[in-house]
């Protein structure tokens, strides 16, 4: 077996990750993949955890670099996307699967069509989501995860700005993504997810749970927690409740009565509040004290960089800070200045 030089390995992993289907997700690190891959290559190791995996693009990059990866998030839809793209090594949806899911419904369920009437999408798109789920319920394993991921990405792409905080069409700029019927989106998104499935030969896992309950030992721990913003809020459920509900067909989920957007209850995370973020980071650093920690951090977040470095130094011998220019792929008007904030990587060894 020939072993590629490190720079070529990094370039190959970055090229692979470039094909990863794009979900518009708050704080996603698609654009940081080349820098992250270089840092990961320098750190080395055999096992890696992406403890706050979100869109999954970093966990997928780690897989492409040959790590045995554990991808974790406390929301379900990121965990399902990681199950499809990181944990899944060989399964793909066949043309027959896609034709079945896009064909006539297997039953007469109408939860999405009726619950979100007048709020999101047109009736035929909502009917397709119900109908698709009537078939997805018959799938298991990697094919089920792929089908749910494609459905989630279809809904995200068809929603103006990809967020479910608004129920009108004020952000409708007539893009193709907004005009394409949901069923056609689904066919395209399946093709995109199928295309990134590959067998790394290194068993990987996707996990849905709180970082505080994540066990195991990892050579590399990549941490990209949500941080407390100086103003505004960073609630993922407020923005993505529809995708979270869709990923389980709202089973076991409770829509909050009286909410205009029919959102799900906020999921508490200590990382999002000024009073609890430092303690939560400390506990997380202690948890991964025997891993090399690579932490993503944005300069306008709370706590400040000095506090982060001090907390990291409490468990690590050396702490290196790398500054990267980066603009978030997501932002509201209020976040316009925040988007230009400096992006850092803290590396604790
Ligand atoms: C900044 S995003 C991660 C983005 C990701 N690196 C990407 O490239 O898409 C933070 C993620 O942390 C998750 N999260 C927040 N609190 C958590 C907790 N206590 N345990 C696990 N995940 C959590 C959120 O659901 C969100 O997906």
mmCIF file of N, CA and C in Angstrom, residues 148-279:
data_model
loop_
_atom_site.group_PDB
_atom_site.id
_atom_site.type_symbol
_atom_site.label_atom_id
_atom_site.label_comp_id
_atom_site.label_asym_id
_atom_site.label_seq_id
_atom_site.Cartn_x
_atom_site.Cartn_y
_atom_site.Cartn_z
ATOM 1 N N UNK A 148 -34.101 10.339 5.365
ATOM 2 C CA UNK A 148 -34.485 11.432 6.267
ATOM 3 C C UNK A 148 -33.587 12.650 6.018
ATOM 4 N N UNK A 149 -32.308 12.420 5.838
ATOM 5 C CA UNK A 149 -31.386 13.537 5.572
ATOM 6 C C UNK A 149 -31.795 14.285 4.304
ATOM 7 N N UNK A 150 -32.139 13.534 3.267
ATOM 8 C CA UNK A 150 -32.533 14.170 1.997
ATOM 9 C C UNK A 150 -33.838 14.944 2.172
ATOM 10 N N UNK A 151 -34.740 14.420 2.984
ATOM 11 C CA UNK A 151 -36.010 15.111 3.227
ATOM 12 C C UNK A 151 -35.774 16.400 4.019
ATOM 13 N N UNK A 152 -34.922 16.300 5.040
ATOM 14 C CA UNK A 152 -34.593 17.478 5.871
ATOM 15 C C UNK A 152 -33.936 18.556 5.009
ATOM 16 N N UNK A 153 -32.989 18.153 4.188
ATOM 17 C CA UNK A 153 -32.302 19.147 3.352
ATOM 18 C C UNK A 153 -33.256 19.742 2.315
ATOM 19 N N UNK A 154 -34.175 18.936 1.802
ATOM 20 C CA UNK A 154 -35.175 19.455 0.850
ATOM 21 C C UNK A 154 -36.011 20.540 1.510
ATOM 22 N N UNK A 155 -36.488 20.269 2.726
ATOM 23 C CA UNK A 155 -37.326 21.245 3.437
ATOM 24 C C UNK A 155 -36.518 22.499 3.769
ATOM 25 N N UNK A 156 -35.267 22.314 4.154
ATOM 26 C CA UNK A 156 -34.424 23.471 4.490
ATOM 27 C C UNK A 156 -34.191 24.343 3.262
ATOM 28 N N UNK A 157 -33.952 23.707 2.123
ATOM 29 C CA UNK A 157 -33.684 24.469 0.897
ATOM 30 C C UNK A 157 -34.927 25.184 0.379
ATOM 31 N N UNK A 158 -36.084 24.567 0.624
ATOM 32 C CA UNK A 158 -37.329 25.180 0.117
ATOM 33 C C UNK A 158 -37.846 26.290 1.006
ATOM 34 N N UNK A 159 -37.315 26.407 2.211
ATOM 35 C CA UNK A 159 -37.767 27.452 3.133
ATOM 36 C C UNK A 159 -36.881 28.689 2.932
ATOM 37 N N UNK A 160 -37.482 29.867 2.675
ATOM 38 C CA UNK A 160 -36.630 31.050 2.487
ATOM 39 C C UNK A 160 -35.646 31.213 3.650
ATOM 40 N N UNK A 161 -34.381 31.413 3.318
ATOM 41 C CA UNK A 161 -33.268 31.533 4.282
ATOM 42 C C UNK A 161 -33.049 30.297 5.142
ATOM 43 N N UNK A 162 -33.821 29.267 4.905
ATOM 44 C CA UNK A 162 -33.595 28.009 5.635
ATOM 45 C C UNK A 162 -33.979 28.047 7.098
ATOM 46 N N UNK A 163 -34.677 29.103 7.541
ATOM 47 C CA UNK A 163 -35.069 29.175 8.955
ATOM 48 C C UNK A 163 -36.586 29.233 9.085
ATOM 49 N N UNK A 164 -37.085 28.640 10.165
ATOM 50 C CA UNK A 164 -38.523 28.508 10.351
ATOM 51 C C UNK A 164 -39.043 29.468 11.427
ATOM 52 N N UNK A 165 -38.398 30.659 11.458
ATOM 53 C CA UNK A 165 -38.842 31.712 12.378
ATOM 54 C C UNK A 165 -39.892 32.586 11.702
ATOM 55 N N UNK A 166 -40.010 32.484 10.381
ATOM 56 C CA UNK A 166 -41.003 33.276 9.657
ATOM 57 C C UNK A 166 -41.924 32.332 8.889
ATOM 58 N N UNK A 167 -43.172 32.765 8.768
ATOM 59 C CA UNK A 167 -44.145 31.915 8.085
ATOM 60 C C UNK A 167 -44.674 32.584 6.818
ATOM 61 N N UNK A 168 -44.152 33.773 6.513
ATOM 62 C CA UNK A 168 -44.588 34.406 5.258
ATOM 63 C C UNK A 168 -43.463 34.269 4.229
ATOM 64 N N UNK A 169 -43.654 34.861 3.081
ATOM 65 C CA UNK A 169 -42.673 34.703 2.000
ATOM 66 C C UNK A 169 -41.775 35.931 1.888
ATOM 67 N N UNK A 170 -41.562 36.640 3.022
ATOM 68 C CA UNK A 170 -40.851 37.916 2.890
ATOM 69 C C UNK A 170 -39.427 37.741 2.367
ATOM 70 N N UNK A 171 -38.840 36.593 2.565
ATOM 71 C CA UNK A 171 -37.474 36.403 2.075
ATOM 72 C C UNK A 171 -37.434 35.664 0.730
ATOM 73 N N UNK A 172 -38.603 35.554 0.117
ATOM 74 C CA UNK A 172 -38.663 34.813 -1.144
ATOM 75 C C UNK A 172 -38.039 35.643 -2.262
ATOM 76 N N UNK A 173 -36.864 35.215 -2.735
ATOM 77 C CA UNK A 173 -36.210 35.978 -3.800
ATOM 78 C C UNK A 173 -36.323 35.242 -5.136
ATOM 79 N N UNK A 174 -37.224 34.274 -5.196
ATOM 80 C CA UNK A 174 -37.503 33.597 -6.456
ATOM 81 C C UNK A 174 -36.436 32.619 -6.910
ATOM 82 N N UNK A 175 -35.493 32.299 -6.030
ATOM 83 C CA UNK A 175 -34.425 31.361 -6.412
ATOM 84 C C UNK A 175 -35.002 30.015 -6.857
ATOM 85 N N UNK A 176 -34.199 29.280 -7.618
ATOM 86 C CA UNK A 176 -34.625 27.947 -8.069
ATOM 87 C C UNK A 176 -35.013 27.065 -6.889
ATOM 88 N N UNK A 177 -34.221 27.112 -5.813
ATOM 89 C CA UNK A 177 -34.491 26.274 -4.644
ATOM 90 C C UNK A 177 -35.898 26.483 -4.096
ATOM 91 N N UNK A 178 -36.410 27.706 -4.237
ATOM 92 C CA UNK A 178 -37.742 27.998 -3.691
ATOM 93 C C UNK A 178 -38.848 27.595 -4.655
ATOM 94 N N UNK A 179 -38.493 27.482 -5.924
ATOM 95 C CA UNK A 179 -39.511 27.142 -6.935
ATOM 96 C C UNK A 179 -39.616 25.648 -7.166
ATOM 97 N N UNK A 180 -38.509 24.940 -6.987
ATOM 98 C CA UNK A 180 -38.479 23.499 -7.285
ATOM 99 C C UNK A 180 -39.461 22.743 -6.373
ATOM 100 N N UNK A 181 -40.343 21.907 -6.938
ATOM 101 C CA UNK A 181 -41.255 21.141 -6.078
ATOM 102 C C UNK A 181 -40.466 20.265 -5.088
ATOM 103 N N UNK A 182 -41.035 20.079 -3.919
ATOM 104 C CA UNK A 182 -40.345 19.324 -2.859
ATOM 105 C C UNK A 182 -39.932 17.922 -3.349
ATOM 106 N N UNK A 183 -40.788 17.308 -4.137
ATOM 107 C CA UNK A 183 -40.493 15.958 -4.639
ATOM 108 C C UNK A 183 -39.219 15.962 -5.501
ATOM 109 N N UNK A 184 -39.075 17.013 -6.309
ATOM 110 C CA UNK A 184 -37.866 17.103 -7.163
ATOM 111 C C UNK A 184 -36.631 17.420 -6.321
ATOM 112 N N UNK A 185 -36.824 18.267 -5.315
ATOM 113 C CA UNK A 185 -35.736 18.518 -4.366
ATOM 114 C C UNK A 185 -35.252 17.191 -3.802
ATOM 115 N N UNK A 186 -36.214 16.409 -3.360
ATOM 116 C CA UNK A 186 -35.865 15.154 -2.701
ATOM 117 C C UNK A 186 -35.013 14.275 -3.623
ATOM 118 N N UNK A 187 -35.426 14.166 -4.877
ATOM 119 C CA UNK A 187 -34.632 13.340 -5.818
ATOM 120 C C UNK A 187 -33.195 13.880 -5.918
ATOM 121 N N UNK A 188 -33.073 15.190 -6.022
ATOM 122 C CA UNK A 188 -31.737 15.793 -6.143
ATOM 123 C C UNK A 188 -30.916 15.618 -4.869
ATOM 124 N N UNK A 189 -31.585 15.814 -3.723
ATOM 125 C CA UNK A 189 -30.854 15.713 -2.452
ATOM 126 C C UNK A 189 -30.431 14.267 -2.179
ATOM 127 N N UNK A 190 -31.249 13.289 -2.588
ATOM 128 C CA UNK A 190 -30.843 11.890 -2.443
ATOM 129 C C UNK A 190 -29.576 11.649 -3.269
ATOM 130 N N UNK A 191 -29.582 12.138 -4.489
ATOM 131 C CA UNK A 191 -28.398 11.936 -5.348
ATOM 132 C C UNK A 191 -27.161 12.543 -4.675
ATOM 133 N N UNK A 192 -27.349 13.726 -4.065
ATOM 134 C CA UNK A 192 -26.206 14.411 -3.428
ATOM 135 C C UNK A 192 -25.698 13.620 -2.221
ATOM 136 N N UNK A 193 -26.608 13.125 -1.403
ATOM 137 C CA UNK A 193 -26.162 12.341 -0.237
ATOM 138 C C UNK A 193 -25.580 10.989 -0.667
ATOM 139 N N UNK A 194 -26.239 10.324 -1.629
ATOM 140 C CA UNK A 194 -25.683 9.054 -2.117
ATOM 141 C C UNK A 194 -24.239 9.234 -2.577
ATOM 142 N N UNK A 195 -23.980 10.386 -3.212
ATOM 143 C CA UNK A 195 -22.659 10.623 -3.816
ATOM 144 C C UNK A 195 -21.548 10.768 -2.779
ATOM 145 N N UNK A 196 -21.908 11.116 -1.536
ATOM 146 C CA UNK A 196 -20.832 11.306 -0.543
ATOM 147 C C UNK A 196 -20.632 10.095 0.371
ATOM 148 N N UNK A 197 -21.464 9.048 0.165
ATOM 149 C CA UNK A 197 -21.269 7.829 0.963
ATOM 150 C C UNK A 197 -19.971 7.160 0.510
ATOM 151 N N UNK A 198 -19.105 6.860 1.461
ATOM 152 C CA UNK A 198 -17.913 6.086 1.103
ATOM 153 C C UNK A 198 -17.462 5.252 2.297
ATOM 154 N N UNK A 199 -16.729 4.193 1.973
ATOM 155 C CA UNK A 199 -16.255 3.280 3.006
ATOM 156 C C UNK A 199 -14.831 3.666 3.379
ATOM 157 N N UNK A 200 -14.668 4.200 4.580
ATOM 158 C CA UNK A 200 -13.331 4.617 5.005
ATOM 159 C C UNK A 200 -12.555 3.436 5.573
ATOM 160 N N UNK A 201 -13.269 2.323 5.793
ATOM 161 C CA UNK A 201 -12.608 1.167 6.404
ATOM 162 C C UNK A 201 -12.346 1.392 7.888
ATOM 163 N N UNK A 202 -12.846 2.490 8.424
ATOM 164 C CA UNK A 202 -12.631 2.852 9.830
ATOM 165 C C UNK A 202 -13.994 3.063 10.478
ATOM 166 N N UNK A 203 -14.459 2.112 11.313
ATOM 167 C CA UNK A 203 -15.814 2.220 11.862
ATOM 168 C C UNK A 203 -16.054 3.571 12.537
ATOM 169 N N UNK A 204 -17.181 4.192 12.242
ATOM 170 C CA UNK A 204 -17.524 5.487 12.814
ATOM 171 C C UNK A 204 -18.949 5.443 13.355
ATOM 172 N N UNK A 205 -19.269 6.391 14.206
ATOM 173 C CA UNK A 205 -20.550 6.388 14.917
ATOM 174 C C UNK A 205 -21.218 7.745 14.836
ATOM 175 N N UNK A 206 -22.557 7.734 14.886
ATOM 176 C CA UNK A 206 -23.302 8.983 15.065
ATOM 177 C C UNK A 206 -24.113 8.836 16.336
ATOM 178 N N UNK A 207 -24.127 9.898 17.126
ATOM 179 C CA UNK A 207 -24.811 9.822 18.418
ATOM 180 C C UNK A 207 -25.677 11.063 18.622
ATOM 181 N N UNK A 208 -26.873 10.823 19.166
ATOM 182 C CA UNK A 208 -27.799 11.912 19.484
ATOM 183 C C UNK A 208 -27.816 12.050 20.998
ATOM 184 N N UNK A 209 -27.172 13.084 21.526
ATOM 185 C CA UNK A 209 -27.174 13.240 22.978
ATOM 186 C C UNK A 209 -26.403 14.457 23.423
ATOM 187 N N UNK A 210 -26.522 14.721 24.695
ATOM 188 C CA UNK A 210 -25.835 15.862 25.292
ATOM 189 C C UNK A 210 -24.342 15.560 25.411
ATOM 190 N N UNK A 211 -23.521 16.552 25.150
ATOM 191 C CA UNK A 211 -22.069 16.361 25.266
ATOM 192 C C UNK A 211 -21.693 15.901 26.675
ATOM 193 N N UNK A 212 -22.467 16.316 27.664
ATOM 194 C CA UNK A 212 -22.147 15.966 29.051
ATOM 195 C C UNK A 212 -22.270 14.457 29.309
ATOM 196 N N UNK A 213 -22.959 13.736 28.439
ATOM 197 C CA UNK A 213 -23.143 12.298 28.646
ATOM 198 C C UNK A 213 -22.382 11.462 27.613
ATOM 199 N N UNK A 214 -21.446 12.127 26.948
ATOM 200 C CA UNK A 214 -20.672 11.437 25.900
ATOM 201 C C UNK A 214 -19.493 10.714 26.541
ATOM 202 N N UNK A 215 -19.424 9.386 26.397
ATOM 203 C CA UNK A 215 -18.251 8.736 26.985
ATOM 204 C C UNK A 215 -17.306 8.239 25.896
ATOM 205 N N UNK A 216 -16.265 7.539 26.307
ATOM 206 C CA UNK A 216 -15.253 7.085 25.353
ATOM 207 C C UNK A 216 -14.003 7.945 25.454
ATOM 208 N N UNK A 217 -12.935 7.438 24.848
ATOM 209 C CA UNK A 217 -11.657 8.156 24.843
ATOM 210 C C UNK A 217 -11.261 8.430 23.403
ATOM 211 N N UNK A 218 -10.846 9.644 23.112
ATOM 212 C CA UNK A 218 -10.549 10.034 21.740
ATOM 213 C C UNK A 218 -9.183 10.711 21.673
ATOM 214 N N UNK A 219 -8.447 10.435 20.621
ATOM 215 C CA UNK A 219 -7.159 11.115 20.450
ATOM 216 C C UNK A 219 -7.384 12.606 20.195
ATOM 217 N N UNK A 220 -8.415 12.906 19.415
ATOM 218 C CA UNK A 220 -8.704 14.291 19.035
ATOM 219 C C UNK A 220 -10.155 14.621 19.372
ATOM 220 N N UNK A 221 -10.349 15.735 20.077
ATOM 221 C CA UNK A 221 -11.723 16.185 20.353
ATOM 222 C C UNK A 221 -11.917 17.531 19.684
ATOM 223 N N UNK A 222 -12.788 17.583 18.671
ATOM 224 C CA UNK A 222 -13.120 18.855 18.030
ATOM 225 C C UNK A 222 -14.379 19.400 18.702
ATOM 226 N N UNK A 223 -14.266 20.609 19.231
ATOM 227 C CA UNK A 223 -15.372 21.207 19.979
ATOM 228 C C UNK A 223 -15.810 22.501 19.294
ATOM 229 N N UNK A 224 -17.073 22.547 18.921
ATOM 230 C CA UNK A 224 -17.620 23.752 18.290
ATOM 231 C C UNK A 224 -18.958 24.078 18.949
ATOM 232 N N UNK A 225 -18.905 24.453 20.236
ATOM 233 C CA UNK A 225 -20.151 24.702 20.974
ATOM 234 C C UNK A 225 -20.814 25.996 20.529
ATOM 235 N N UNK A 226 -22.055 26.212 20.915
ATOM 236 C CA UNK A 226 -22.772 27.391 20.410
ATOM 237 C C UNK A 226 -22.359 28.746 20.996
ATOM 238 N N UNK A 227 -21.763 28.821 22.167
ATOM 239 C CA UNK A 227 -21.371 30.108 22.812
ATOM 240 C C UNK A 227 -22.555 31.048 23.041
ATOM 241 N N UNK A 228 -22.360 31.928 24.003
ATOM 242 C CA UNK A 228 -23.373 32.937 24.291
ATOM 243 C C UNK A 228 -23.108 34.157 23.421
ATOM 244 N N UNK A 229 -24.054 34.548 22.585
ATOM 245 C CA UNK A 229 -23.834 35.746 21.773
ATOM 246 C C UNK A 229 -23.985 36.992 22.633
ATOM 247 N N UNK A 230 -23.314 38.093 22.287
ATOM 248 C CA UNK A 230 -23.414 39.311 23.100
ATOM 249 C C UNK A 230 -24.846 39.850 23.116
ATOM 250 N N UNK A 231 -25.548 39.753 22.000
ATOM 251 C CA UNK A 231 -26.970 40.145 21.986
ATOM 252 C C UNK A 231 -27.662 39.119 21.089
ATOM 253 N N UNK A 232 -28.993 39.339 20.836
ATOM 254 C CA UNK A 232 -29.652 38.367 19.968
ATOM 255 C C UNK A 232 -29.735 37.034 20.719
ATOM 256 N N UNK A 233 -30.001 35.965 20.068
ATOM 257 C CA UNK A 233 -29.945 34.672 20.743
ATOM 258 C C UNK A 233 -29.418 33.671 19.734
ATOM 259 N N UNK A 234 -29.114 32.509 20.202
ATOM 260 C CA UNK A 234 -28.601 31.522 19.244
ATOM 261 C C UNK A 234 -29.346 30.214 19.381
ATOM 262 N N UNK A 235 -30.659 30.304 19.564
ATOM 263 C CA UNK A 235 -31.468 29.093 19.749
ATOM 264 C C UNK A 235 -31.631 28.345 18.417
ATOM 265 N N UNK A 236 -31.130 27.122 18.417
ATOM 266 C CA UNK A 236 -31.229 26.314 17.196
ATOM 267 C C UNK A 236 -32.665 25.848 16.967
ATOM 268 N N UNK A 237 -33.370 25.530 18.051
ATOM 269 C CA UNK A 237 -34.744 25.026 17.903
ATOM 270 C C UNK A 237 -35.654 26.099 17.311
ATOM 271 N N UNK A 238 -35.466 27.348 17.754
ATOM 272 C CA UNK A 238 -36.295 28.426 17.217
ATOM 273 C C UNK A 238 -36.173 28.493 15.690
ATOM 274 N N UNK A 239 -34.963 28.288 15.204
ATOM 275 C CA UNK A 239 -34.727 28.381 13.754
ATOM 276 C C UNK A 239 -35.054 27.099 13.002
ATOM 277 N N UNK A 240 -34.756 25.969 13.633
ATOM 278 C CA UNK A 240 -34.811 24.693 12.883
ATOM 279 C C UNK A 240 -35.822 23.698 13.437
ATOM 280 N N UNK A 241 -36.808 24.168 14.240
ATOM 281 C CA UNK A 241 -37.778 23.241 14.844
ATOM 282 C C UNK A 241 -38.442 22.355 13.806
ATOM 283 N N UNK A 242 -38.708 22.908 12.621
ATOM 284 C CA UNK A 242 -39.402 22.098 11.601
ATOM 285 C C UNK A 242 -38.520 20.928 11.145
ATOM 286 N N UNK A 243 -37.223 21.177 11.019
ATOM 287 C CA UNK A 243 -36.307 20.112 10.572
ATOM 288 C C UNK A 243 -36.157 19.054 11.668
ATOM 289 N N UNK A 244 -36.117 19.528 12.920
ATOM 290 C CA UNK A 244 -36.012 18.594 14.043
ATOM 291 C C UNK A 244 -37.263 17.702 14.096
ATOM 292 N N UNK A 245 -38.450 18.326 13.976
ATOM 293 C CA UNK A 245 -39.696 17.553 13.988
ATOM 294 C C UNK A 245 -39.760 16.599 12.800
ATOM 295 N N UNK A 246 -39.408 17.125 11.629
ATOM 296 C CA UNK A 246 -39.458 16.308 10.405
ATOM 297 C C UNK A 246 -38.566 15.076 10.525
ATOM 298 N N UNK A 247 -37.437 15.201 11.213
ATOM 299 C CA UNK A 247 -36.478 14.078 11.278
ATOM 300 C C UNK A 247 -37.026 12.895 12.079
ATOM 301 N N UNK A 248 -38.106 13.124 12.851
ATOM 302 C CA UNK A 248 -38.750 12.008 13.587
ATOM 303 C C UNK A 248 -40.254 11.957 13.301
ATOM 304 N N UNK A 249 -40.693 12.657 12.286
ATOM 305 C CA UNK A 249 -42.120 12.812 11.972
ATOM 306 C C UNK A 249 -42.880 13.296 13.207
ATOM 307 N N UNK A 250 -42.263 14.170 13.963
ATOM 308 C CA UNK A 250 -42.833 14.799 15.168
ATOM 309 C C UNK A 250 -43.203 13.780 16.244
ATOM 310 N N UNK A 251 -42.742 12.544 16.132
ATOM 311 C CA UNK A 251 -43.054 11.558 17.173
ATOM 312 C C UNK A 251 -42.291 11.894 18.440
ATOM 313 N N UNK A 252 -43.006 11.912 19.566
ATOM 314 C CA UNK A 252 -42.368 12.214 20.842
ATOM 315 C C UNK A 252 -42.036 13.689 21.008
ATOM 316 N N UNK A 253 -42.425 14.520 20.050
ATOM 317 C CA UNK A 253 -42.135 15.959 20.115
ATOM 318 C C UNK A 253 -43.398 16.695 20.513
ATOM 319 N N UNK A 254 -43.227 17.793 21.200
ATOM 320 C CA UNK A 254 -44.398 18.567 21.550
ATOM 321 C C UNK A 254 -44.338 19.959 20.948
ATOM 322 N N UNK A 255 -45.318 20.258 20.112
ATOM 323 C CA UNK A 255 -45.394 21.604 19.535
ATOM 324 C C UNK A 255 -45.918 22.535 20.619
ATOM 325 N N UNK A 256 -45.261 23.651 20.811
ATOM 326 C CA UNK A 256 -45.680 24.575 21.878
ATOM 327 C C UNK A 256 -46.974 25.282 21.506
ATOM 328 N N UNK A 257 -47.976 25.062 22.351
ATOM 329 C CA UNK A 257 -49.293 25.642 22.091
ATOM 330 C C UNK A 257 -49.169 27.161 22.020
ATOM 331 N N UNK A 258 -49.880 27.754 21.095
ATOM 332 C CA UNK A 258 -49.932 29.221 21.032
ATOM 333 C C UNK A 258 -48.753 29.845 20.309
ATOM 334 N N UNK A 259 -47.811 29.055 19.794
ATOM 335 C CA UNK A 259 -46.707 29.686 19.063
ATOM 336 C C UNK A 259 -47.107 29.864 17.600
ATOM 337 N N UNK A 260 -46.796 31.033 17.086
ATOM 338 C CA UNK A 260 -47.166 31.369 15.713
ATOM 339 C C UNK A 260 -46.504 30.430 14.700
ATOM 340 N N UNK A 261 -45.270 30.040 15.004
ATOM 341 C CA UNK A 261 -44.527 29.220 14.047
ATOM 342 C C UNK A 261 -44.702 27.719 14.311
ATOM 343 N N UNK A 262 -45.488 27.378 15.354
ATOM 344 C CA UNK A 262 -45.675 25.975 15.778
ATOM 345 C C UNK A 262 -44.332 25.319 16.065
ATOM 346 N N UNK A 263 -43.566 26.021 16.896
ATOM 347 C CA UNK A 263 -42.228 25.501 17.176
ATOM 348 C C UNK A 263 -42.235 24.500 18.321
ATOM 349 N N UNK A 264 -41.148 23.807 18.451
ATOM 350 C CA UNK A 264 -40.960 22.854 19.544
ATOM 351 C C UNK A 264 -40.350 23.603 20.722
ATOM 352 N N UNK A 265 -40.435 22.989 21.895
ATOM 353 C CA UNK A 265 -39.886 23.634 23.090
ATOM 354 C C UNK A 265 -38.379 23.804 22.922
ATOM 355 N N UNK A 266 -37.887 24.916 23.421
ATOM 356 C CA UNK A 266 -36.455 25.216 23.380
ATOM 357 C C UNK A 266 -35.696 24.108 24.111
ATOM 358 N N UNK A 267 -34.547 23.718 23.591
ATOM 359 C CA UNK A 267 -33.723 22.727 24.302
ATOM 360 C C UNK A 267 -32.666 23.474 25.072
ATOM 361 N N UNK A 268 -32.673 23.316 26.362
ATOM 362 C CA UNK A 268 -31.717 24.091 27.154
ATOM 363 C C UNK A 268 -30.287 23.590 26.922
ATOM 364 N N UNK A 269 -29.382 24.511 26.734
ATOM 365 C CA UNK A 269 -27.967 24.166 26.711
ATOM 366 C C UNK A 269 -27.202 25.237 27.483
ATOM 367 N N UNK A 270 -26.346 24.841 28.413
ATOM 368 C CA UNK A 270 -25.650 25.832 29.229
ATOM 369 C C UNK A 270 -24.688 26.695 28.417
ATOM 370 N N UNK A 271 -24.331 26.238 27.200
ATOM 371 C CA UNK A 271 -23.367 26.986 26.385
ATOM 372 C C UNK A 271 -23.943 28.304 25.865
ATOM 373 N N UNK A 272 -25.248 28.415 25.830
ATOM 374 C CA UNK A 272 -25.861 29.588 25.207
ATOM 375 C C UNK A 272 -26.063 30.771 26.140
ATOM 376 N N UNK A 273 -25.681 30.644 27.407
ATOM 377 C CA UNK A 273 -25.943 31.734 28.360
ATOM 378 C C UNK A 273 -24.657 32.235 29.002
ATOM 379 N N UNK A 274 -24.592 33.551 29.165
ATOM 380 C CA UNK A 274 -23.398 34.171 29.747
ATOM 381 C C UNK A 274 -23.082 33.602 31.123
ATOM 382 N N UNK A 275 -24.137 33.335 31.907
ATOM 383 C CA UNK A 275 -23.878 32.910 33.287
ATOM 384 C C UNK A 275 -23.416 31.447 33.377
ATOM 385 N N UNK A 276 -23.670 30.652 32.334
ATOM 386 C CA UNK A 276 -23.323 29.229 32.456
ATOM 387 C C UNK A 276 -22.295 28.736 31.441
ATOM 388 N N UNK A 277 -21.956 29.563 30.425
ATOM 389 C CA UNK A 277 -21.096 29.046 29.357
ATOM 390 C C UNK A 277 -19.694 28.690 29.869
ATOM 391 N N UNK A 278 -19.127 29.510 30.755
ATOM 392 C CA UNK A 278 -17.754 29.235 31.190
ATOM 393 C C UNK A 278 -17.689 27.916 31.967
ATOM 394 N N UNK A 279 -18.665 27.700 32.844
ATOM 395 C CA UNK A 279 -18.708 26.441 33.599
ATOM 396 C C UNK A 279 -18.890 25.241 32.673
#
